[in-house]
PDB file of C-alpha atoms in Angstrom:
ATOM      1  CA  MET A  47       4.274  10.025 -17.467  1.00  0.00           C
ATOM      2  CA  ILE A  48       6.759   8.205 -15.231  1.00  0.00           C
ATOM      3  CA  LYS A  49       9.237  11.081 -15.516  1.00  0.00           C
ATOM      4  CA  GLU A  50       6.551  13.489 -14.345  1.00  0.00           C
ATOM      5  CA  LEU A  51       5.968  11.294 -11.308  1.00  0.00           C
ATOM      6  CA  GLU A  52       9.680  11.162 -10.531  1.00  0.00           C
ATOM      7  CA  ASN A  53       9.926  14.956 -10.765  1.00  0.00           C
ATOM      8  CA  TYR A  54       6.856  15.366  -8.563  1.00  0.00           C
ATOM      9  CA  ILE A  55       8.299  13.134  -5.850  1.00  0.00           C
ATOM     10  CA  GLU A  56      11.772  14.658  -6.103  1.00  0.00           C
ATOM     11  CA  ARG A  57      10.401  18.134  -5.374  1.00  0.00           C
ATOM     12  CA  LEU A  58       8.934  16.912  -2.081  1.00  0.00           C
ATOM     13  CA  LYS A  59      12.352  15.945  -0.593  1.00  0.00           C
ATOM     14  CA  ARG A  60      10.793  13.644   2.062  1.00  0.00           C
ATOM     15  CA  VAL A  61       7.457  11.834   2.079  1.00  0.00           C
ATOM     16  CA  ALA A  62       5.173   9.651   4.136  1.00  0.00           C
ATOM     17  CA  VAL A  63       2.919   7.236   2.260  1.00  0.00           C
ATOM     18  CA  ALA A  64      -0.427   6.008   3.566  1.00  0.00           C
ATOM     19  CA  TYR A  65       0.297   2.383   2.763  1.00  0.00           C
ATOM     20  CA  SER A  66      -2.419  -0.252   2.521  1.00  0.00           C
ATOM     21  CA  GLY A  67      -0.241  -2.925   0.930  1.00  0.00           C
ATOM     22  CA  GLY A  68      -2.366  -2.808  -2.229  1.00  0.00           C
ATOM     23  CA  VAL A  69      -1.084  -2.451  -5.782  1.00  0.00           C
ATOM     24  CA  ASP A  70      -1.537   1.332  -6.025  1.00  0.00           C
ATOM     25  CA  SER A  71       0.121   2.367  -2.774  1.00  0.00           C
ATOM     26  CA  THR A  72       2.888  -0.223  -3.272  1.00  0.00           C
ATOM     27  CA  PHE A  73       3.729   1.370  -6.618  1.00  0.00           C
ATOM     28  CA  LEU A  74       3.741   4.861  -5.111  1.00  0.00           C
ATOM     29  CA  LEU A  75       5.873   3.739  -2.174  1.00  0.00           C
ATOM     30  CA  ALA A  76       8.356   1.939  -4.420  1.00  0.00           C
ATOM     31  CA  MET A  77       8.709   4.943  -6.713  1.00  0.00           C
ATOM     32  CA  SER A  78       9.144   7.283  -3.739  1.00  0.00           C
ATOM     33  CA  ALA A  79      11.958   5.123  -2.354  1.00  0.00           C
ATOM     34  CA  ARG A  80      13.539   4.848  -5.793  1.00  0.00           C
ATOM     35  CA  VAL A  81      13.574   8.622  -6.294  1.00  0.00           C
ATOM     36  CA  LEU A  82      14.347   9.865  -2.771  1.00  0.00           C
ATOM     37  CA  GLY A  83      16.115   6.888  -1.205  1.00  0.00           C
ATOM     38  CA  GLU A  84      14.661   4.625   1.469  1.00  0.00           C
ATOM     39  CA  GLU A  85      15.888   6.833   4.318  1.00  0.00           C
ATOM     40  CA  LYS A  86      13.624   9.692   3.198  1.00  0.00           C
ATOM     41  CA  VAL A  87      10.461   7.641   2.911  1.00  0.00           C
ATOM     42  CA  LEU A  88       8.094   6.437   5.626  1.00  0.00           C
ATOM     43  CA  ALA A  89       5.262   3.955   5.084  1.00  0.00           C
ATOM     44  CA  ILE A  90       2.337   4.049   7.502  1.00  0.00           C
ATOM     45  CA  THR A  91      -0.220   1.250   7.578  1.00  0.00           C
ATOM     46  CA  ILE A  92      -3.441   1.209   9.574  1.00  0.00           C
ATOM     47  CA  ARG A  93      -4.224  -2.369  10.607  1.00  0.00           C
ATOM     48  CA  SER A  94      -7.945  -2.576  11.272  1.00  0.00           C
ATOM     49  CA  PRO A  95     -10.683  -5.211  10.959  1.00  0.00           C
ATOM     50  CA  LEU A  96     -11.575  -3.550   7.650  1.00  0.00           C
ATOM     51  CA  THR A  97      -8.367  -4.589   5.931  1.00  0.00           C
ATOM     52  CA  PRO A  98      -7.413  -8.089   4.773  1.00  0.00           C
ATOM     53  CA  LEU A  99      -4.575  -9.557   6.801  1.00  0.00           C
ATOM     54  CA  TRP A 100      -2.895 -10.837   3.647  1.00  0.00           C
ATOM     55  CA  GLU A 101      -2.513  -7.294   2.289  1.00  0.00           C
ATOM     56  CA  VAL A 102      -1.033  -6.034   5.559  1.00  0.00           C
ATOM     57  CA  GLU A 103       1.419  -8.941   5.597  1.00  0.00           C
ATOM     58  CA  PHE A 104       2.392  -8.287   1.981  1.00  0.00           C
ATOM     59  CA  GLY A 105       3.038  -4.640   2.810  1.00  0.00           C
ATOM     60  CA  ALA A 106       5.144  -5.448   5.861  1.00  0.00           C
ATOM     61  CA  GLU A 107       7.277  -7.890   3.874  1.00  0.00           C
ATOM     62  CA  PHE A 108       7.678  -5.424   1.010  1.00  0.00           C
ATOM     63  CA  CYS A 109       8.941  -2.712   3.362  1.00  0.00           C
ATOM     64  CA  ARG A 110      11.272  -5.153   5.106  1.00  0.00           C
ATOM     65  CA  THR A 111      12.885  -6.367   1.890  1.00  0.00           C
ATOM     66  CA  ARG A 112      13.216  -2.832   0.495  1.00  0.00           C
ATOM     67  CA  GLY A 113      14.581  -1.331   3.710  1.00  0.00           C
ATOM     68  CA  ILE A 114      11.730   1.163   4.043  1.00  0.00           C
ATOM     69  CA  ARG A 115      10.698   2.352   7.502  1.00  0.00           C
ATOM     70  CA  HIS A 116       7.232   1.064   8.251  1.00  0.00           C
ATOM     71  CA  PHE A 117       4.848   2.087  11.021  1.00  0.00           C
ATOM     72  CA  LEU A 118       1.974  -0.311  11.673  1.00  0.00           C
ATOM     73  CA  LEU A 119      -0.780   1.412  13.670  1.00  0.00           C
ATOM     74  CA  ASP A 120      -3.805  -0.084  15.400  1.00  0.00           C
ATOM     75  CA  GLY A 121      -6.957   0.957  13.537  1.00  0.00           C
ATOM     76  CA  SER A 122      -9.605  -0.602  15.765  1.00  0.00           C
ATOM     77  CA  PHE A 123     -10.658   2.945  16.717  1.00  0.00           C
ATOM     78  CA  ILE A 124     -12.717   3.180  13.543  1.00  0.00           C
ATOM     79  CA  LEU A 125     -15.358   0.842  14.984  1.00  0.00           C
ATOM     80  CA  ASP A 126     -15.914   3.338  17.805  1.00  0.00           C
ATOM     81  CA  ASP A 127     -17.123   5.949  15.312  1.00  0.00           C
ATOM     82  CA  GLU A 128     -20.913   5.764  14.968  1.00  0.00           C
ATOM     83  CA  GLN A 129     -20.798   7.948  11.870  1.00  0.00           C
ATOM     84  CA  PHE A 130     -18.893   5.109  10.230  1.00  0.00           C
ATOM     85  CA  THR A 131     -20.563   2.062  11.769  1.00  0.00           C
ATOM     86  CA  SER A 132     -24.066   3.335  10.955  1.00  0.00           C
ATOM     87  CA  ASN A 133     -23.034   2.569   7.369  1.00  0.00           C
ATOM     88  CA  THR A 134     -24.473   5.458   5.392  1.00  0.00           C
ATOM     89  CA  THR A 135     -23.364   6.297   1.868  1.00  0.00           C
ATOM     90  CA  GLN A 136     -20.725   8.562   3.476  1.00  0.00           C
ATOM     91  CA  ARG A 137     -19.053   5.834   5.551  1.00  0.00           C
ATOM     92  CA  CYS A 138     -15.864   5.993   3.441  1.00  0.00           C
ATOM     93  CA  TYR A 139     -15.592   9.722   4.070  1.00  0.00           C
ATOM     94  CA  PHE A 140     -15.790   9.338   7.851  1.00  0.00           C
ATOM     95  CA  CYS A 141     -13.361   6.405   7.826  1.00  0.00           C
ATOM     96  CA  LYS A 142     -10.779   8.101   5.604  1.00  0.00           C
ATOM     97  CA  LYS A 143     -10.979  11.340   7.601  1.00  0.00           C
ATOM     98  CA  ARG A 144     -10.264   9.543  10.888  1.00  0.00           C
ATOM     99  CA  ILE A 145      -7.452   7.492   9.395  1.00  0.00           C
ATOM    100  CA  LEU A 146      -5.728  10.485   7.819  1.00  0.00           C
ATOM    101  CA  LYS A 147      -5.887  12.385  11.112  1.00  0.00           C
ATOM    102  CA  VAL A 148      -4.249   9.470  12.931  1.00  0.00           C
ATOM    103  CA  ILE A 149      -1.523   9.157  10.301  1.00  0.00           C
ATOM    104  CA  ASN A 150      -0.849  12.901  10.263  1.00  0.00           C
ATOM    105  CA  ALA A 151      -0.311  12.796  14.017  1.00  0.00           C
ATOM    106  CA  GLU A 152       2.574  10.356  13.468  1.00  0.00           C
ATOM    107  CA  ILE A 153       4.583  12.415  10.992  1.00  0.00           C
ATOM    108  CA  PRO A 154       6.398  15.773  11.246  1.00  0.00           C
ATOM    109  CA  PRO A 155       4.272  18.696   9.997  1.00  0.00           C
ATOM    110  CA  ASP A 156       6.744  19.472   7.217  1.00  0.00           C
ATOM    111  CA  VAL A 157       6.575  15.962   5.723  1.00  0.00           C
ATOM    112  CA  PRO A 158       3.854  15.636   3.062  1.00  0.00           C
ATOM    113  CA  LEU A 159       1.486  12.682   3.221  1.00  0.00           C
ATOM    114  CA  LEU A 160       0.813  10.830  -0.048  1.00  0.00           C
ATOM    115  CA  THR A 161      -1.940   8.380  -0.924  1.00  0.00           C
ATOM    116  CA  GLY A 162      -2.300   5.962  -3.835  1.00  0.00           C
ATOM    117  CA  THR A 163      -5.574   7.453  -5.058  1.00  0.00           C
ATOM    118  CA  ASN A 164      -5.482   7.508  -8.857  1.00  0.00           C
ATOM    119  CA  ALA A 165      -7.439   8.540 -11.938  1.00  0.00           C
ATOM    120  CA  SER A 166      -9.437   5.301 -12.100  1.00  0.00           C
ATOM    121  CA  ASP A 167     -10.866   6.000  -8.651  1.00  0.00           C
ATOM    122  CA  GLN A 168     -12.821   8.898 -10.134  1.00  0.00           C
ATOM    123  CA  LEU A 169     -14.958   6.381 -12.015  1.00  0.00           C
ATOM    124  CA  ASP A 170     -16.340   4.955  -8.746  1.00  0.00           C
ATOM    125  CA  PHE A 171     -18.301   6.505  -5.907  1.00  0.00           C
ATOM    126  CA  ARG A 172     -15.466   7.493  -3.549  1.00  0.00           C
ATOM    127  CA  PRO A 173     -16.499   9.809  -0.686  1.00  0.00           C
ATOM    128  CA  GLY A 174     -13.064   9.236   0.851  1.00  0.00           C
ATOM    129  CA  MET A 175     -11.534  11.431  -1.832  1.00  0.00           C
ATOM    130  CA  ARG A 176     -13.301  14.426  -0.276  1.00  0.00           C
ATOM    131  CA  ALA A 177     -11.551  13.660   3.013  1.00  0.00           C
ATOM    132  CA  GLU A 178      -8.203  13.661   1.201  1.00  0.00           C
ATOM    133  CA  GLU A 179      -8.950  17.096  -0.226  1.00  0.00           C
ATOM    134  CA  GLU A 180      -9.976  18.457   3.170  1.00  0.00           C
ATOM    135  CA  MET A 181      -6.859  17.041   4.835  1.00  0.00           C
ATOM    136  CA  LYS A 182      -4.694  18.417   2.014  1.00  0.00           C
ATOM    137  CA  VAL A 183      -2.896  15.149   1.381  1.00  0.00           C
ATOM    138  CA  LYS A 184      -1.076  14.766  -1.908  1.00  0.00           C
ATOM    139  CA  THR A 185      -2.357  12.390  -4.575  1.00  0.00           C
ATOM    140  CA  PRO A 186       0.328  12.352  -7.293  1.00  0.00           C
ATOM    141  CA  LEU A 187      -1.117   9.383  -9.186  1.00  0.00           C
ATOM    142  CA  LEU A 188      -4.459  11.156  -9.469  1.00  0.00           C
ATOM    143  CA  GLU A 189      -2.952  14.532 -10.283  1.00  0.00           C
ATOM    144  CA  LEU A 190      -0.767  13.090 -13.048  1.00  0.00           C
ATOM    145  CA  GLY A 191      -3.528  10.945 -14.554  1.00  0.00           C
ATOM    146  CA  PHE A 192      -2.250   7.459 -13.684  1.00  0.00           C
ATOM    147  CA  THR A 193      -4.944   4.810 -14.148  1.00  0.00           C
ATOM    148  CA  LYS A 194      -4.943   1.412 -12.464  1.00  0.00           C
ATOM    149  CA  ASP A 195      -3.816  -0.142 -15.745  1.00  0.00           C
ATOM    150  CA  ASN A 196      -0.905   2.332 -15.933  1.00  0.00           C
ATOM    151  CA  ILE A 197       0.076   1.468 -12.377  1.00  0.00           C
ATOM    152  CA  ARG A 198       0.121  -2.264 -13.090  1.00  0.00           C
ATOM    153  CA  GLU A 199       2.090  -1.768 -16.309  1.00  0.00           C
ATOM    154  CA  TYR A 200       4.744   0.405 -14.667  1.00  0.00           C
ATOM    155  CA  SER A 201       4.893  -1.860 -11.615  1.00  0.00           C
ATOM    156  CA  LYS A 202       5.672  -4.786 -13.896  1.00  0.00           C
ATOM    157  CA  ALA A 203       8.252  -2.773 -15.830  1.00  0.00           C
ATOM    158  CA  TYR A 204      10.006  -1.704 -12.614  1.00  0.00           C
ATOM    159  CA  ASP A 205       9.867  -5.198 -11.106  1.00  0.00           C
ATOM    160  CA  ILE A 206       7.612  -4.142  -8.239  1.00  0.00           C
ATOM    161  CA  PRO A 207       6.106  -7.304  -6.708  1.00  0.00           C
ATOM    162  CA  GLY A 208       2.387  -7.943  -6.651  1.00  0.00           C
ATOM    163  CA  PHE A 209       1.573  -5.952  -9.786  1.00  0.00           C
ATOM    164  CA  ASP A 210      -0.839  -8.669 -10.940  1.00  0.00           C
ATOM    165  CA  ARG A 211      -2.703  -9.110  -7.650  1.00  0.00           C
ATOM    166  CA  PRO A 212      -6.502  -8.767  -7.850  1.00  0.00           C
ATOM    167  CA  PRO A 213      -8.115  -5.653  -6.353  1.00  0.00           C
ATOM    168  CA  CYS A 214      -9.174  -5.901  -2.731  1.00  0.00           C
ATOM    169  CA  ALA A 215     -11.460  -3.233  -1.272  1.00  0.00           C
ATOM    170  CA  CYS A 216     -12.105  -2.949   2.453  1.00  0.00           C
ATOM    171  CA  PHE A 217     -14.508  -5.416   4.031  1.00  0.00           C
ATOM    172  CA  ALA A 218     -17.095  -2.725   4.813  1.00  0.00           C
ATOM    173  CA  THR A 219     -17.934  -2.688   1.095  1.00  0.00           C
ATOM    174  CA  ARG A 220     -19.368  -6.207   1.509  1.00  0.00           C
ATOM    175  CA  ILE A 221     -22.116  -4.921   3.838  1.00  0.00           C
ATOM    176  CA  SER A 222     -25.262  -3.261   2.454  1.00  0.00           C
ATOM    177  CA  TYR A 223     -25.720   0.432   3.182  1.00  0.00           C
ATOM    178  CA  GLY A 224     -27.907   0.906   6.244  1.00  0.00           C
ATOM    179  CA  GLU A 225     -26.822  -2.356   7.852  1.00  0.00           C
ATOM    180  CA  PRO A 226     -24.651  -1.612  10.923  1.00  0.00           C
ATOM    181  CA  ILE A 227     -20.971  -2.478  10.574  1.00  0.00           C
ATOM    182  CA  THR A 228     -19.786  -4.675  13.445  1.00  0.00           C
ATOM    183  CA  LEU A 229     -16.595  -6.507  14.281  1.00  0.00           C
ATOM    184  CA  GLU A 230     -18.450  -9.827  14.123  1.00  0.00           C
ATOM    185  CA  LYS A 231     -19.647  -9.173  10.563  1.00  0.00           C
ATOM    186  CA  LEU A 232     -16.204  -8.095   9.401  1.00  0.00           C
ATOM    187  CA  ARG A 233     -14.556 -11.169  10.913  1.00  0.00           C
ATOM    188  CA  THR A 234     -17.144 -13.428   9.286  1.00  0.00           C
ATOM    189  CA  ILE A 235     -16.492 -11.866   5.883  1.00  0.00           C
ATOM    190  CA  GLU A 236     -12.718 -12.132   6.292  1.00  0.00           C
ATOM    191  CA  LYS A 237     -12.931 -15.806   7.271  1.00  0.00           C
ATOM    192  CA  ALA A 238     -15.165 -16.559   4.289  1.00  0.00           C
ATOM    193  CA  GLU A 239     -12.950 -14.776   1.770  1.00  0.00           C
ATOM    194  CA  THR A 240      -9.797 -16.307   3.230  1.00  0.00           C
ATOM    195  CA  PHE A 241     -11.342 -19.745   2.756  1.00  0.00           C
ATOM    196  CA  MET A 242     -12.326 -18.927  -0.828  1.00  0.00           C
ATOM    197  CA  ARG A 243      -8.848 -17.594  -1.621  1.00  0.00           C
ATOM    198  CA  ASN A 244      -7.350 -20.798  -0.251  1.00  0.00           C
ATOM    199  CA  LEU A 245      -9.380 -22.656  -2.874  1.00  0.00           C
ATOM    200  CA  GLY A 246      -7.333 -20.839  -5.496  1.00  0.00           C
ATOM    201  CA  LEU A 247      -9.862 -18.120  -6.290  1.00  0.00           C
ATOM    202  CA  GLY A 248      -7.842 -14.923  -6.622  1.00  0.00           C
ATOM    203  CA  LEU A 249     -10.656 -12.423  -7.078  1.00  0.00           C
ATOM    204  CA  VAL A 250     -13.620 -13.150  -4.837  1.00  0.00           C
ATOM    205  CA  ARG A 251     -16.143 -11.196  -2.804  1.00  0.00           C
ATOM    206  CA  VAL A 252     -18.411 -12.640  -0.138  1.00  0.00           C
ATOM    207  CA  ARG A 253     -21.103 -10.046   0.398  1.00  0.00           C
ATOM    208  CA  LEU A 254     -23.202 -10.147   3.539  1.00  0.00           C
ATOM    209  CA  ILE A 255     -26.896  -9.770   2.799  1.00  0.00           C
ATOM    210  CA  PRO A 256     -29.313  -9.189   5.724  1.00  0.00           C
ATOM    211  CA  LYS A 257     -30.343 -12.293   7.689  1.00  0.00           C
ATOM    212  CA  ASP A 258     -26.892 -13.897   7.356  1.00  0.00           C
ATOM    213  CA  ILE A 259     -27.061 -14.642   3.646  1.00  0.00           C
ATOM    214  CA  ALA A 260     -23.791 -14.836   1.715  1.00  0.00           C
ATOM    215  CA  CYS A 261     -23.652 -13.703  -1.906  1.00  0.00           C
ATOM    216  CA  ILE A 262     -20.485 -14.914  -3.625  1.00  0.00           C
ATOM    217  CA  GLU A 263     -19.073 -12.887  -6.500  1.00  0.00           C
ATOM    218  CA  VAL A 264     -16.284 -14.167  -8.740  1.00  0.00           C
ATOM    219  CA  PRO A 265     -15.310 -13.365 -12.350  1.00  0.00           C
ATOM    220  CA  LYS A 266     -17.555 -15.089 -14.874  1.00  0.00           C
ATOM    221  CA  GLU A 267     -14.795 -17.498 -15.851  1.00  0.00           C
ATOM    222  CA  ASP A 268     -14.697 -18.826 -12.257  1.00  0.00           C
ATOM    223  CA  ILE A 269     -18.437 -19.412 -11.845  1.00  0.00           C
ATOM    224  CA  LYS A 270     -18.184 -23.029 -13.022  1.00  0.00           C
ATOM    225  CA  ARG A 271     -15.533 -23.680 -10.349  1.00  0.00           C
ATOM    226  CA  ILE A 272     -17.947 -22.441  -7.697  1.00  0.00           C
ATOM    227  CA  PHE A 273     -20.556 -24.932  -8.886  1.00  0.00           C
ATOM    228  CA  ASP A 274     -17.970 -27.721  -8.896  1.00  0.00           C
ATOM    229  CA  LEU A 275     -16.980 -26.845  -5.304  1.00  0.00           C
ATOM    230  CA  ARG A 276     -20.462 -25.929  -4.080  1.00  0.00           C
ATOM    231  CA  GLU A 277     -20.809 -28.667  -1.469  1.00  0.00           C
ATOM    232  CA  ASN A 278     -17.502 -27.811   0.200  1.00  0.00           C
ATOM    233  CA  ILE A 279     -18.211 -24.074  -0.023  1.00  0.00           C
ATOM    234  CA  SER A 280     -21.717 -24.427   1.422  1.00  0.00           C
ATOM    235  CA  ARG A 281     -20.452 -26.524   4.316  1.00  0.00           C
ATOM    236  CA  GLN A 282     -17.517 -24.267   5.176  1.00  0.00           C
ATOM    237  CA  LEU A 283     -19.402 -20.980   4.873  1.00  0.00           C
ATOM    238  CA  GLY A 284     -22.209 -22.475   6.915  1.00  0.00           C
ATOM    239  CA  ASP A 285     -19.722 -23.336   9.657  1.00  0.00           C
ATOM    240  CA  ILE A 286     -18.418 -19.759   9.521  1.00  0.00           C
ATOM    241  CA  GLY A 287     -21.897 -18.407  10.241  1.00  0.00           C
ATOM    242  CA  PHE A 288     -23.902 -17.952   7.053  1.00  0.00           C
ATOM    243  CA  ARG A 289     -27.426 -19.398   6.957  1.00  0.00           C
ATOM    244  CA  ARG A 290     -27.738 -19.424   3.179  1.00  0.00           C
ATOM    245  CA  ILE A 291     -25.164 -19.308   0.381  1.00  0.00           C
ATOM    246  CA  THR A 292     -25.970 -17.656  -2.961  1.00  0.00           C
ATOM    247  CA  LEU A 293     -23.986 -16.926  -6.120  1.00  0.00           C
ATOM    248  CA  ASP A 294     -24.178 -13.814  -8.311  1.00  0.00           C
ATOM    249  CA  LEU A 295     -24.575 -15.265 -11.799  1.00  0.00           C
ATOM    250  CA  GLU A 296     -23.649 -11.958 -13.441  1.00  0.00           C
ATOM    251  CA  GLY A 297     -20.127 -12.320 -12.096  1.00  0.00           C
ATOM    252  CA  TYR A 298     -17.881  -9.879 -10.255  1.00  0.00           C
ATOM    253  CA  LYS A 299     -18.270  -6.190 -11.042  1.00  0.00           C
ATOM    254  CA  GLY A 300     -16.012  -3.581  -9.472  1.00  0.00           C
ATOM    255  CA  GLY A 301     -17.334  -0.484  -7.763  1.00  0.00           C
ATOM    256  CA  LYS A 302     -19.959  -2.113  -5.534  1.00  0.00           C
ATOM    257  CA  ARG A 303     -19.521  -0.187  -2.296  1.00  0.00           C
ATOM    258  CA  GLY A 304     -22.937  -0.489  -0.790  1.00  0.00           C
ATOM    259  CA  PHE A 305     -24.721  -2.628  -3.334  1.00  0.00           C
TER     260      PHE A 305
END
């Protein structure tokens, strides 16, 4: 499987990688640099209110230490798109389409654009994958059948940092479909999740339910910790802007993109 990926990348000669700083795109970027050499690889990151700052910072540091050219582009434009902010079930399609257009404008037309979309993404509702098809970007991890587990295993084997980081979807997935996406809501969610992460909770979601209600999701094994810390959590999340704090007793489940 890894040899197939190396051959795939080698045939491309030069590549640009849409780089979020997450586990999947970090693996793809690292393998591209390993096969082609750092000078033939470009990483492009869109920094928007939808993306956690800690992932952007991880990505910037990874590129710096590996000697990979890295463009960091302002992504605030996405909040000007009413097709996205109206928060329909197709929000991911509109967002991904805009982002890919912006990235494509930054690279030469003969340089292929790669994304970290992979086989596991097919198990979720991912309208953004349609945008990738329409924009004709290349998705080697998907095409070659790499799952998220494969990516973590190979990342560990090739000493790629961050292979064991928890998944981190964009903050828009914390807002119920039909509820408008605003900068204020996204900032509130980011502040809340940053606070929770600083408590030592690696995988956590703070979902925004209408009327400023927070619903905390953590893996089942961390639910007791939430109860132990409930007074501190309630106080801090209240200061951030939530009126009520709730906990999902079923525990974290991936794939909730509009709950």
